[in-house]
Short mmCIF file of C-alpha atoms and ligand atoms in Angstrom, two decimals:
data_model
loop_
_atom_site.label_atom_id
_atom_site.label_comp_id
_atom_site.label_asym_id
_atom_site.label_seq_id
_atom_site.Cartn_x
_atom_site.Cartn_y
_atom_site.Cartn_z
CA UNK A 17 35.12 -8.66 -19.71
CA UNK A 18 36.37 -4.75 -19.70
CA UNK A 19 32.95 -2.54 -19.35
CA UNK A 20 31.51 -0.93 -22.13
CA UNK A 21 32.40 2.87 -22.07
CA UNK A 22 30.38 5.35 -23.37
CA UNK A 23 31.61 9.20 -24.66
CA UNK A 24 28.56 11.43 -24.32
CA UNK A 25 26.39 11.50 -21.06
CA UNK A 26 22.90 10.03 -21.34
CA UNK A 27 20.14 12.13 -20.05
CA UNK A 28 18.73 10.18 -16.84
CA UNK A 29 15.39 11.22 -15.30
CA UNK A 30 14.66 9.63 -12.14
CA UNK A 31 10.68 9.34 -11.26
CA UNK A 32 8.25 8.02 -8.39
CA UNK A 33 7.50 4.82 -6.57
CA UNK A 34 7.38 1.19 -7.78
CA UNK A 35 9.06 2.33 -11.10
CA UNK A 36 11.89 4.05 -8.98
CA UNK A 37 12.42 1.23 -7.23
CA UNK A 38 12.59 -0.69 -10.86
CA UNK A 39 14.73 1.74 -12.04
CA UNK A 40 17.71 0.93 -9.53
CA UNK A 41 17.69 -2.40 -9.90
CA UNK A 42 17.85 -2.35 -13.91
CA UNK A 43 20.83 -0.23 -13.51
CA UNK A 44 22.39 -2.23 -10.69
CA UNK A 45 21.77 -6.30 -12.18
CA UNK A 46 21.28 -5.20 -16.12
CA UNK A 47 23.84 -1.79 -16.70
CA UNK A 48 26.37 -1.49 -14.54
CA UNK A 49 28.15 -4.77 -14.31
CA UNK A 50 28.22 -4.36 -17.99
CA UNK A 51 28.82 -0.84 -19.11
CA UNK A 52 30.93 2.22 -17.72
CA UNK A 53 27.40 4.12 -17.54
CA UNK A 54 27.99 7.96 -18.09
CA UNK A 55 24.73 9.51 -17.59
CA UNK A 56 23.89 13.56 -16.25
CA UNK A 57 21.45 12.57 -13.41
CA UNK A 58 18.27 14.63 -13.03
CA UNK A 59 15.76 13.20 -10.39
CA UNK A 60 12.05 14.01 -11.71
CA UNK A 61 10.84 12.29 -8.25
CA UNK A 62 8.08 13.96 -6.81
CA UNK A 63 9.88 15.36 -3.92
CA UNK A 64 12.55 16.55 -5.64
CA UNK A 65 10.34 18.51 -7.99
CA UNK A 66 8.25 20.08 -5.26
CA UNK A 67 12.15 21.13 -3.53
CA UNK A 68 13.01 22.92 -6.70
CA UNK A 69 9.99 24.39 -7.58
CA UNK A 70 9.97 22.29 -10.69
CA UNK A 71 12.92 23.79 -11.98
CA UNK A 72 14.89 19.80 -12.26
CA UNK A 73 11.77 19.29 -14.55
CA UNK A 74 13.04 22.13 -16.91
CA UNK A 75 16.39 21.59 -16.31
CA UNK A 76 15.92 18.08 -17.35
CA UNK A 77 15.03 19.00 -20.62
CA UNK A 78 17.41 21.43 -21.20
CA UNK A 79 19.59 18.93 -20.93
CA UNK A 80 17.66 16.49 -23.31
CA UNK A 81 18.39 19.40 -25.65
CA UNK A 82 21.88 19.75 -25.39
CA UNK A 83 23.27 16.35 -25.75
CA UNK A 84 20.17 14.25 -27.70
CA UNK A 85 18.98 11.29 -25.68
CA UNK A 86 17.34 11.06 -22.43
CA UNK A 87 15.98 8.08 -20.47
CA UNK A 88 12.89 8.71 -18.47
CA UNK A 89 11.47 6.32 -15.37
CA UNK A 90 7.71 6.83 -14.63
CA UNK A 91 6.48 9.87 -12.43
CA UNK A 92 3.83 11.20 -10.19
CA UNK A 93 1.24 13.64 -12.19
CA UNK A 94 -0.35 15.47 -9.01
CA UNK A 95 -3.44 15.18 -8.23
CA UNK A 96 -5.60 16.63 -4.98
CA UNK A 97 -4.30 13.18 -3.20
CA UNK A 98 -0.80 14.08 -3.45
CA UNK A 99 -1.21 17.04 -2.05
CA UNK A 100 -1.18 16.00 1.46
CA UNK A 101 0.80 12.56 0.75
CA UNK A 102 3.94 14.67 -0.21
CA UNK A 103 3.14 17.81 1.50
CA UNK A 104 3.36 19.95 -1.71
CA UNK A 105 3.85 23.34 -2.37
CA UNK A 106 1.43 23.34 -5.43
CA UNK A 107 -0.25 20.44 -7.84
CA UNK A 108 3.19 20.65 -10.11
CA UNK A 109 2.49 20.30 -13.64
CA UNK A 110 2.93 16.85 -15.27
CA UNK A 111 6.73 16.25 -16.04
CA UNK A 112 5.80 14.67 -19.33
CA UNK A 113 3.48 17.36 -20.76
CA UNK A 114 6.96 20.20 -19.50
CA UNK A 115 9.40 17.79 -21.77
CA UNK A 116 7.33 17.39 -24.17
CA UNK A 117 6.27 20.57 -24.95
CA UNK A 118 10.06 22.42 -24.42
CA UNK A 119 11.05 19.57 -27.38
CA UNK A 120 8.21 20.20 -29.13
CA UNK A 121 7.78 16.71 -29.38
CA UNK A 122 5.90 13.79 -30.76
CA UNK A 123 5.01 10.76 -28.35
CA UNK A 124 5.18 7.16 -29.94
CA UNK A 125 4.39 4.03 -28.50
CA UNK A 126 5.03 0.75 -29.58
CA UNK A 127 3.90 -2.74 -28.09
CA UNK A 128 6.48 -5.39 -27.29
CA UNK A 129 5.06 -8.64 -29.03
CA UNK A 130 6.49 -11.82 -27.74
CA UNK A 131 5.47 -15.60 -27.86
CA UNK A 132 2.43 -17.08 -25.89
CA UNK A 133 0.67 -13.73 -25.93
CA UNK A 134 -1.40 -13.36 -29.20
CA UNK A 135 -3.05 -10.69 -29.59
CA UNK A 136 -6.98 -9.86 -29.92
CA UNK A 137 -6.75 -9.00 -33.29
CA UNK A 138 -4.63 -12.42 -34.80
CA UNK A 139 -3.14 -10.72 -37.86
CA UNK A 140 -1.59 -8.47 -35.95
CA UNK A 141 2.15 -10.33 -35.95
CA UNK A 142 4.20 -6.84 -36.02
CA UNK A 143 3.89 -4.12 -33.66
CA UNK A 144 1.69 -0.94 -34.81
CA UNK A 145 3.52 2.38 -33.34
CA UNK A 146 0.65 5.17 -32.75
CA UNK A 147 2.17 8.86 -33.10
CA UNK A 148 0.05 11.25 -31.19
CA UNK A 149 -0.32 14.94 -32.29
CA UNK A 150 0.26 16.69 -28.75
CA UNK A 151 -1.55 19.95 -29.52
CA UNK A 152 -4.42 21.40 -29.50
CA UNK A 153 -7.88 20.51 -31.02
CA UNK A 154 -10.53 19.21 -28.42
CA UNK A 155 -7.83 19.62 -25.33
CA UNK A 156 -7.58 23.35 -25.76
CA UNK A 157 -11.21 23.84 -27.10
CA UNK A 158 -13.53 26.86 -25.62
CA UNK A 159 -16.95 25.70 -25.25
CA UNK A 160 -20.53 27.55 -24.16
CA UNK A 161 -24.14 25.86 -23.28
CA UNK A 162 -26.02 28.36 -24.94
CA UNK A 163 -29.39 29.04 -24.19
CA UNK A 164 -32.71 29.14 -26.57
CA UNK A 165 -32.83 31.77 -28.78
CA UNK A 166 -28.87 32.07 -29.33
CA UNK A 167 -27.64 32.96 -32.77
CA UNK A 168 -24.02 32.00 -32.52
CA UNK A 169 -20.96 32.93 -34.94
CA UNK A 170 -17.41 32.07 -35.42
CA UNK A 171 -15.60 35.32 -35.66
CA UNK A 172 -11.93 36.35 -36.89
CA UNK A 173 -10.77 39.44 -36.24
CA UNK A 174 -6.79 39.86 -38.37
CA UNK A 175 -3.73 41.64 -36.85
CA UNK A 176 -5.14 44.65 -39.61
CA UNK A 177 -8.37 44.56 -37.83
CA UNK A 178 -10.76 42.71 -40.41
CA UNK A 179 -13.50 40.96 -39.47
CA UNK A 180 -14.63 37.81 -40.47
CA UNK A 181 -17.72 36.06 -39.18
CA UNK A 182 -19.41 32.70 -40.01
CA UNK A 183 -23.00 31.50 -38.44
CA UNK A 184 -22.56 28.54 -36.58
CA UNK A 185 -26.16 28.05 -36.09
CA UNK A 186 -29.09 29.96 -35.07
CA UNK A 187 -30.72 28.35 -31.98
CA UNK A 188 -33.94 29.49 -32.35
CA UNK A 189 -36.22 26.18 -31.28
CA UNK A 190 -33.92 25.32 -28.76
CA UNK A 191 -31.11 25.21 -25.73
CA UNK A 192 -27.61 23.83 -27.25
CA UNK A 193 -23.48 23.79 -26.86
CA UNK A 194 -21.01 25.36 -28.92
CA UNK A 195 -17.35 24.57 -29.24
CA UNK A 196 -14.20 26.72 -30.76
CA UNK A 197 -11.29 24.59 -31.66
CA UNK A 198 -8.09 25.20 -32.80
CA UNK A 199 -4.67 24.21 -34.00
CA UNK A 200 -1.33 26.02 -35.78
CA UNK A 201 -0.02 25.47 -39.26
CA UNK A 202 4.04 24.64 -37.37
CA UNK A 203 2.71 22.30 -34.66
CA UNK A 204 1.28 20.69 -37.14
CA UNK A 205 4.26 20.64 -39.41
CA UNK A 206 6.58 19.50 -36.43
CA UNK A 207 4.59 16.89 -35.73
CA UNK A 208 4.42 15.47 -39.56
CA UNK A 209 8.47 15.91 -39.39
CA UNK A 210 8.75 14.13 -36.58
CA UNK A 211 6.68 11.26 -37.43
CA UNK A 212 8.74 11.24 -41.08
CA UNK A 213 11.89 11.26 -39.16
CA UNK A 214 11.06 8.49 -36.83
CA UNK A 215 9.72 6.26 -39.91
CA UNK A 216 13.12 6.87 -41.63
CA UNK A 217 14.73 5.35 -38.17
CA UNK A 218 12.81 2.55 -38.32
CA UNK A 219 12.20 1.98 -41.64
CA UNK A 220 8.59 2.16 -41.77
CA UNK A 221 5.78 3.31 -43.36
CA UNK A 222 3.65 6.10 -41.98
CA UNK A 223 0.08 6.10 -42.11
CA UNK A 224 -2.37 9.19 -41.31
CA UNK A 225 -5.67 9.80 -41.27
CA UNK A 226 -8.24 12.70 -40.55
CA UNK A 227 -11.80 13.51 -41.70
CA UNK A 228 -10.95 16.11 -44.10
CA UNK A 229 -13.80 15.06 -46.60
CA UNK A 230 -16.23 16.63 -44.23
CA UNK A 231 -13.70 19.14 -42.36
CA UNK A 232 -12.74 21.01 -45.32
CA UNK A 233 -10.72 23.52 -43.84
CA UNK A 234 -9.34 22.00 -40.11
CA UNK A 235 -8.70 18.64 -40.96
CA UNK A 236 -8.06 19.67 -44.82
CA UNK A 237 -5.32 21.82 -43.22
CA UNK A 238 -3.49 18.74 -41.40
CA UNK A 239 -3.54 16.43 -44.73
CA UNK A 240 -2.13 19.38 -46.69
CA UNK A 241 0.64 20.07 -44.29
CA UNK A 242 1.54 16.52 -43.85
CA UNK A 243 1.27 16.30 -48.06
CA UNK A 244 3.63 19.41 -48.69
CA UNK A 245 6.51 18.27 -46.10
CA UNK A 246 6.31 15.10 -47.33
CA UNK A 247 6.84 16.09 -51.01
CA UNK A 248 9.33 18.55 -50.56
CA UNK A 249 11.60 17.07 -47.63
CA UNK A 250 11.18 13.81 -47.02
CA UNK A 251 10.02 11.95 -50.72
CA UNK A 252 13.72 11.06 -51.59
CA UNK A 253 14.78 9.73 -48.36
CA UNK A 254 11.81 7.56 -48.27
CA UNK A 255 12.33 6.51 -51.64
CA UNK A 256 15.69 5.30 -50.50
CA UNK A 257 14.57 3.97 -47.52
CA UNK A 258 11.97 1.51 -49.39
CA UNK A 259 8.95 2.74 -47.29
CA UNK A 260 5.72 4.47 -47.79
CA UNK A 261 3.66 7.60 -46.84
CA UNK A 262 -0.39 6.42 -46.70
CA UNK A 263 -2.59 8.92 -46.43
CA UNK A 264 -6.31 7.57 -46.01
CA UNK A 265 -9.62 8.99 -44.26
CA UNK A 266 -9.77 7.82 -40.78
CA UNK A 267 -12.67 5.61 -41.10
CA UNK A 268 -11.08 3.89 -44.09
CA UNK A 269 -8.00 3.94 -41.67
CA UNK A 270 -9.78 1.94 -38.86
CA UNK A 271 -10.79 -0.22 -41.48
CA UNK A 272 -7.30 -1.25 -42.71
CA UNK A 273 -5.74 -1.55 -39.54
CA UNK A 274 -7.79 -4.32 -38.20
CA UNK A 275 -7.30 -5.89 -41.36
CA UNK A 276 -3.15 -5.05 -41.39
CA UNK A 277 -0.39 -7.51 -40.07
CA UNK A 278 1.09 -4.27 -38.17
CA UNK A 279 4.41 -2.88 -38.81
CA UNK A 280 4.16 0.46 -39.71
CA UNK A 281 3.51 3.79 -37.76
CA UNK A 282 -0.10 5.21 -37.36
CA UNK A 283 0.08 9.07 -36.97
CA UNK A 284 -2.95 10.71 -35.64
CA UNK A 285 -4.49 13.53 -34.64
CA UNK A 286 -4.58 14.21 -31.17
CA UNK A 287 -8.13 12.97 -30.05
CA UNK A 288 -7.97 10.08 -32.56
CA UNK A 289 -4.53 9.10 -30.81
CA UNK A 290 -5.83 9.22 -27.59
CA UNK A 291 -8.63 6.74 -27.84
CA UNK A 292 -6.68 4.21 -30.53
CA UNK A 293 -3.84 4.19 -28.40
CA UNK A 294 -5.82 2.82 -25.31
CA UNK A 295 -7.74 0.29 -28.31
CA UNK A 296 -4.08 -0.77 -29.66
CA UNK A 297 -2.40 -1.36 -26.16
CA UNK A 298 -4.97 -3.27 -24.98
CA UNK A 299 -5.81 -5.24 -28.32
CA UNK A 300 -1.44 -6.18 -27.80
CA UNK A 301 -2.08 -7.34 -24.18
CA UNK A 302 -0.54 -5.45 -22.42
CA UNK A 303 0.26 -1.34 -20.88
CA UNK A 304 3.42 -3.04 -19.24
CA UNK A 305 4.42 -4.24 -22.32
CA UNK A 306 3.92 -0.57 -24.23
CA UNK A 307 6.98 1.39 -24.47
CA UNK A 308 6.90 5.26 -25.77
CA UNK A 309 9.43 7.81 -27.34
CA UNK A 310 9.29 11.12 -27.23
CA UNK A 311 10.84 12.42 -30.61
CA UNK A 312 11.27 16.57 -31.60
CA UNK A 313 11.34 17.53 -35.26
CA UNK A 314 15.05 18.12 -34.91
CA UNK A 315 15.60 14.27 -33.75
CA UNK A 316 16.02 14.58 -30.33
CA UNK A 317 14.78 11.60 -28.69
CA UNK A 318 13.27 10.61 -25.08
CA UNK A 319 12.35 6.91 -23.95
CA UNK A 320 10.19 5.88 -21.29
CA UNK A 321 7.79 3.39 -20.55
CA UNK A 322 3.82 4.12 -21.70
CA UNK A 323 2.39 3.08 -17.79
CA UNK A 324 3.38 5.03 -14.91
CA UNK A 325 4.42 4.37 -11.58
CA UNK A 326 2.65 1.31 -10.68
CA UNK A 327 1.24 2.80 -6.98
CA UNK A 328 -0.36 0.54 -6.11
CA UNK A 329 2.07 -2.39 -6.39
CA UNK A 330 4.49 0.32 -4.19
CA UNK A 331 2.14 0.42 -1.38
CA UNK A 332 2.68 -3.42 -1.47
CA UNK A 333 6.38 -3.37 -2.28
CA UNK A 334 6.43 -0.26 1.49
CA UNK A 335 4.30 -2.82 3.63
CA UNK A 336 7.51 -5.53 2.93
CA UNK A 337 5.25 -7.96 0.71
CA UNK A 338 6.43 -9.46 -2.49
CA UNK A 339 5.71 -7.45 -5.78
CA UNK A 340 5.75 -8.54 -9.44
CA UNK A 341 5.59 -6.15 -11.97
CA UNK A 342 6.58 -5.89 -15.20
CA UNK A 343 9.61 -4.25 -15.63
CA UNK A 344 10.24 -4.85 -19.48
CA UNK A 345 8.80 -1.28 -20.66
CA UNK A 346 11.64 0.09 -18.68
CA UNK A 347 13.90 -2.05 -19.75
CA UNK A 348 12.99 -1.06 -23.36
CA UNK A 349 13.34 2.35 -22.18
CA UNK A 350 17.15 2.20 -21.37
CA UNK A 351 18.01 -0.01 -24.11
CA UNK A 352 16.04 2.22 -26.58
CA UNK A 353 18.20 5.19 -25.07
CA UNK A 354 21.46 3.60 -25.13
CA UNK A 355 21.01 2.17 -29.22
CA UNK A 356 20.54 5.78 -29.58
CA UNK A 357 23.58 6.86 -27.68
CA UNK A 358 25.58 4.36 -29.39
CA UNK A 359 24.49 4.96 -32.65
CA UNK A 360 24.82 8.91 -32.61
CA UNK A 361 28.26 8.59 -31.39
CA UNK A 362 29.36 5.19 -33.35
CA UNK A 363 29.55 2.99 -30.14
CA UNK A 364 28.85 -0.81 -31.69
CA UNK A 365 29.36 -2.45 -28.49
CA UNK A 366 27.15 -0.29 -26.87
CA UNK A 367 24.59 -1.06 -29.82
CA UNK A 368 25.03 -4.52 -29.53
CA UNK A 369 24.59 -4.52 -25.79
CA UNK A 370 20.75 -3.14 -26.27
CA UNK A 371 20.18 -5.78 -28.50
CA UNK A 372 21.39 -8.72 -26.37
CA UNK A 373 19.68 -6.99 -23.52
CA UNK A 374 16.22 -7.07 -25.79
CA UNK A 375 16.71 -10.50 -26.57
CA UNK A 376 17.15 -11.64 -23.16
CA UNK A 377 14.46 -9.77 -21.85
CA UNK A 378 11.92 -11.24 -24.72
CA UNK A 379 13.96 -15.07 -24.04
CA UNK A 380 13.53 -14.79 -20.11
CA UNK A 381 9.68 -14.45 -20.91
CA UNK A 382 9.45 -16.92 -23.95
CA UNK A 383 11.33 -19.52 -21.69
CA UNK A 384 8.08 -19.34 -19.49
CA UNK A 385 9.43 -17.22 -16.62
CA UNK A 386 7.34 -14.04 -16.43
CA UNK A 387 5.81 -11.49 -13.88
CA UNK A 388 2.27 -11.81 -12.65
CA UNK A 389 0.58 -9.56 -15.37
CA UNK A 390 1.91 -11.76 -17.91
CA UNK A 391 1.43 -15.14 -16.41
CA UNK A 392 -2.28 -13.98 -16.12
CA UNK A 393 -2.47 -13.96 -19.97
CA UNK A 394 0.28 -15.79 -21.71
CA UNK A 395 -0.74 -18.86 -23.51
CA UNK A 396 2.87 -20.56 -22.60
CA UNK A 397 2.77 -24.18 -21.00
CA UNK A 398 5.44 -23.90 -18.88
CA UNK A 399 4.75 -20.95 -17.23
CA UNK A 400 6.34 -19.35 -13.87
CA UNK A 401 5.53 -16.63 -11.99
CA UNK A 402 8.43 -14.73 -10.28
CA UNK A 403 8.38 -11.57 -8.17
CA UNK A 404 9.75 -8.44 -9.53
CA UNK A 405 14.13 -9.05 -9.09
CA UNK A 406 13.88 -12.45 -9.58
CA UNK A 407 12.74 -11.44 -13.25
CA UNK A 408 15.75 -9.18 -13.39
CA UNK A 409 18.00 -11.77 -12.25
CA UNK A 410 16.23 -14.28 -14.99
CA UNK A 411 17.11 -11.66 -17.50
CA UNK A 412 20.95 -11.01 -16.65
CA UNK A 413 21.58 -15.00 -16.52
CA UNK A 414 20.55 -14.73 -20.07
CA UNK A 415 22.42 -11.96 -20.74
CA UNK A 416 25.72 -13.22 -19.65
CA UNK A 417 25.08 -16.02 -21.57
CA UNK A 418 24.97 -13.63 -24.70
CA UNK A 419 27.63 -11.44 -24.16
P1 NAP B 517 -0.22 2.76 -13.77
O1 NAP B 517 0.89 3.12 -12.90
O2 NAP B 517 0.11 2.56 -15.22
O3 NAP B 517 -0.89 1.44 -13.21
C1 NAP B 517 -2.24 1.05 -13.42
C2 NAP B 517 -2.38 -0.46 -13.23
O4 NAP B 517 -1.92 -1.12 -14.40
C3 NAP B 517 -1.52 -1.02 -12.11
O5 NAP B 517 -2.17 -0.90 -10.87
C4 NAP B 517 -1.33 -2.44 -12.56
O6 NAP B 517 -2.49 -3.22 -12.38
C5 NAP B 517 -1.16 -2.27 -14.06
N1 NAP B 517 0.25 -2.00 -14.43
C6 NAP B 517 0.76 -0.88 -14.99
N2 NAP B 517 2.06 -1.01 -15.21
C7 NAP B 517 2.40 -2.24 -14.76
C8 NAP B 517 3.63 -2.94 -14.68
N3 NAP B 517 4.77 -2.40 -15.12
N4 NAP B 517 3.63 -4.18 -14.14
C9 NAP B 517 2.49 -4.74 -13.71
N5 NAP B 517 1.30 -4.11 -13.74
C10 NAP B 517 1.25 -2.88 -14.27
O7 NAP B 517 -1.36 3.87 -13.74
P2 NAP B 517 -2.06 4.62 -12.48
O8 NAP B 517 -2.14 3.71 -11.31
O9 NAP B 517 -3.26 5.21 -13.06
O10 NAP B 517 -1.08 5.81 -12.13
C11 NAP B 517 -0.11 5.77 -11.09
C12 NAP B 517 0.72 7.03 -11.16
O11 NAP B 517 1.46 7.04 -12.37
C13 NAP B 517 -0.10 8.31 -11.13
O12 NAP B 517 0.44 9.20 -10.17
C14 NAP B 517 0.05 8.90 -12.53
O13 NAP B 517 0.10 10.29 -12.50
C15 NAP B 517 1.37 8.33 -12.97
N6 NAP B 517 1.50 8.15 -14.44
C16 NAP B 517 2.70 8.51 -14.98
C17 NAP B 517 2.96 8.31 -16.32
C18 NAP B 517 4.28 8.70 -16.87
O14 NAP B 517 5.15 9.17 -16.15
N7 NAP B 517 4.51 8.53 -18.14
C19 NAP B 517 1.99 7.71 -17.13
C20 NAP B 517 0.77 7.31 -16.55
C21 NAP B 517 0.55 7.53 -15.20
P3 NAP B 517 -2.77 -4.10 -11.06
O15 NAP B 517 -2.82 -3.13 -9.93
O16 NAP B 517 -4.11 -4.72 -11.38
O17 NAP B 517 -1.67 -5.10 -10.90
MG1 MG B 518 -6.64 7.58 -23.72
#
C-alpha cells in the first residue's frame, strides 16, 4: 500500500518521560508505516526548554499559529524537584499555560467511552466535553485577612480619574478576609466563540452555566456575553447545524447533567471547570482515557492528552522493568490532529486513516486486551493485561486489518 501523503506540516511538540517514550512508538508501529508524516518538529522536553531559555515553547506556538494544527505529547511543569533533577536554569513556566495563552485558547476534554467500562453515573452513554474558561476569576484574585475594626471598599478609579467606591463590609465585631476578582469583557467573548465554534465541529449542543441570579453584575456579565455572540454570530449556523445553545444556572446545571445521557459540551467558568472536570473524568473511569483540545476563537486547534507524563511509570520503564500505561489519550491526540489536517486541506485518506486508527484502538480494548489501568476496572470477561508496546502492536494488527 503507497503511504498516505500529507501537504501542510503538522505542528509536533515533543514532551517528557513515559509519554515521550509513548510518543515514539505511536509514530514508529501506528504513523509511519502508514503515512508519509510531514510534521515541523518542536521538542517541548524539559531539557530542551531549559537549553533555549523557553524560547521552543514560544516558538512552538508560533508555529501552531501559522499553519492550524498542532499535536502535543505530555510535559514536565517544574516544580522545586526538578530543579536539581534537570539542573535548571529557572522553574520554566508550564508549556501548556505559554500555548494556551499566545492562542488565546479554550481547553476541552472529552472522555473516551468504550465497552466493559460503565461509568459511575449509568446514563451517561455519550461522552460530556467540559470547556474551561482559562482566565481569570479566583486564579488571579487579590485577597487580604483583614483585621477587626476594618471597613473595607471596592474602589474604581476610570482612565478620566472618577472614583467609584462600594462597601464591602464594615468589620466592626470582628477579624475577616476579603477578595478582589476579576475578568475582561474579550476573554470572555473568545472563550464563548470558541466553545460555539467547537460545537459547530462536532455538532453539539453547548451548555453554560454561572450564578448570575445572585452575581448580578460578574456572572450577569458572562451570560450576557455568551447571549449577544450567540445571537448575532452564531444563531444561523446552529440553526443549520440542528444543535442547541442551553443556558441554565449552575446549580440547575449540576442537576441536569447527572440526569443527561451526555453528548453535548459543558462550558464553564473557570473555577466551576476545574472541579467538574476532575468529577467528570473520574465519574468516565478514567484520566488515561481523557483526551483535551486546545481551540482559539479563530479555530486554531491543539490536541493532547488530559494526564501528563506518567513519572512514575518512567522511573519503572529507566530501572528496565515492564510498564503498562495507557497510551490511548495519545493516540487520540494524533488522530484528533491528523482529522484536522486532513480535513482543512481535503485529505480523505488521511481522514479515514484517524478513523480506522480510533476504531482499532477502541477494538484492541473491547476484544479484552488492555493496559493495567484498564484491566483494573473493565467489566470485560476475557480480559488481558499487556505491557505498554504490546498494546501498540495489538492496535496496528487491527489496523492493518482495516486498511
Ligand atoms: P500523571 O502523569 O497524569 O499521572 C498520575 C497517575 O495517574 C500516574 O502515576 C498513574 O497512576 C495514572 N496515570 C496517568 N496517566 C496514565 C496513563 N496514560 N496510563 C496509566 N496510568 C496513568 O500526573 P502527575 O504524576 O501528577 O504528573 C507527572 C508530570 O506530568 C508532572 O511533572 C506534571 O507537571 C506533568 N503534567 C503535565 C500535563 C500536560 O502536559 N498536559 C498535565 C498534567 C501533569 P499509577 O501510578 O497509580 O499507575
Ligand atoms: Mg482540578
Amino acid at each position: 500500500m503507497a503511504k498516505i501523503q500529507m501537504t501542510t506540516p503538522l505542528v509536533e511538540m515533543d514532551g517528557d518521560e513515559m509519554t515521550r517514550i509513548i510518543w515514539k512508538w505511536i509514530k514508529e508501529i501506528l504513523l509511519e508505516p502508514y503515512i508519509d508524516l510531514k510534521t515541523e518538529y518542536y521538542d517541548l522536553g524539559l531539557v530542551k526548554r531549559n537549553e533555549t531559555d523557553d524560547q521552543i515553547t514560544i516558538d512552538s506556538a508560533e508555529a501552531t499559529k501559522k499553519y492550524g494544527v498542532a499535536v502535543k505529547c505530555a510535559t514536565i511543569t517544574p516544580n522545586a524537584a526538578r530543579m536539581p533533577e534537570y539542573n535548571l536554569k529557572q522553574m520554566w513556566k508550564s508549556p501548556n499555560g505559554t500555548i494556551r495563552a499566545a492562542l488565546d485558547g479554550t481547553v476541552f476534554r472529552t472522555p473516551i467511552l468504550v465497552k466493559g467500562i460503565t461509568p459511575y453515573i449509568p446514563t451517561w452513554t455519550k461522552p460530556i466535553t467540559i470547556a474551561r474558561h482559562a482566565y481569570g476569576d479566583v486564579y488571579k484574585n487579590v485577597e487580604m485577612k483583614v483585621p477587626q475594626g476594618s471597613k473595607t471598599e471596592l474602589v474604581c478609579t476610570d482612565k478620566d480619574g472618577n472614583v467609584t467606591k462600594e462597601t464591602i463590609y464594615d468589620f466592626a465585631d470582628s477579624a475577616g478576609i476579603i477578595q478582589g476578582l476579576h475578568n475582561k469583557e474579550n476573554s470572555i467573548a473568545s472563550f464563548a466563540r470558541a466553545c460555539f465554534n467547537y460545537a459547530l465541529d462536532l455538532k453539539q449542543d453547548v451548555w453554560f452555566a454561572t450564578k448570575d441570579t445572585i452575581s448580578k453584575k460578574y456572572d450577569h456579565t458572562f451570560k450576557d456575553v455568551f447571549q449577544e455572540i450567540f445571537d448575532s454570530e452564531y444563531k444561523d449556523k446552529f440553526d443549520e447545524a440542528g444543535i442547541e445553545y442551553f443556558y441554565t444556572l449552575i446549580d440547575d446545571a449540576v442537576a441536569r447533567v447527572i440526569r443527561s445521557e451526555g453528548g453535548y459540551i459543558w462550558a464553564c467558568k473557570k473555577y466551576d471547570g476545574d472541579v467538574m472536570s476532575d468529577m467528570v473524568a473520574t465519574a468516565y473511569g478514567s484520566l488515561a482515557m481523557m483526551t483535551s483540545v486546545l481551540v482559539s476563537p479563530e479555530g486554531i486547534y491543539e490536541y493532547e492528552a488530559a494526564h501528563g507524563t506518567v513519572q512514575r511509570h518512567y522511573y519503572k520503564y529507566l530501572k528496565g522493568e515492564e510498564t503498562s500505561t495507557n497510551s490511548v489519550a495519545t493516540i487520540f491526540a494524533w488522530s484528533g490532529a491528523l482529522r484536522k489536517r486532513g480535513e482543512l486541506d481535503k485529505l480523505d485518506d488521511l481522514v479515514r486513516f484517524a478513523d480506522c486508527l480510533e476504531k482499532a484502538t477502541i477494538q484492541t480494548i473491547e476484544d479484552g486486551v488492555m493496559t493495567g489501568d484498564m484491566y483494573l476496572i473493565s467489566k470485560l470477561e476475557n480480559k488481558k493485561k499487556v505491557n505498554t508496546e504490546e498494546f501498540l502492536r495489538e492496535i496496528n494488527t487491527r489496523l492493518a486489518a482495516m486498511l
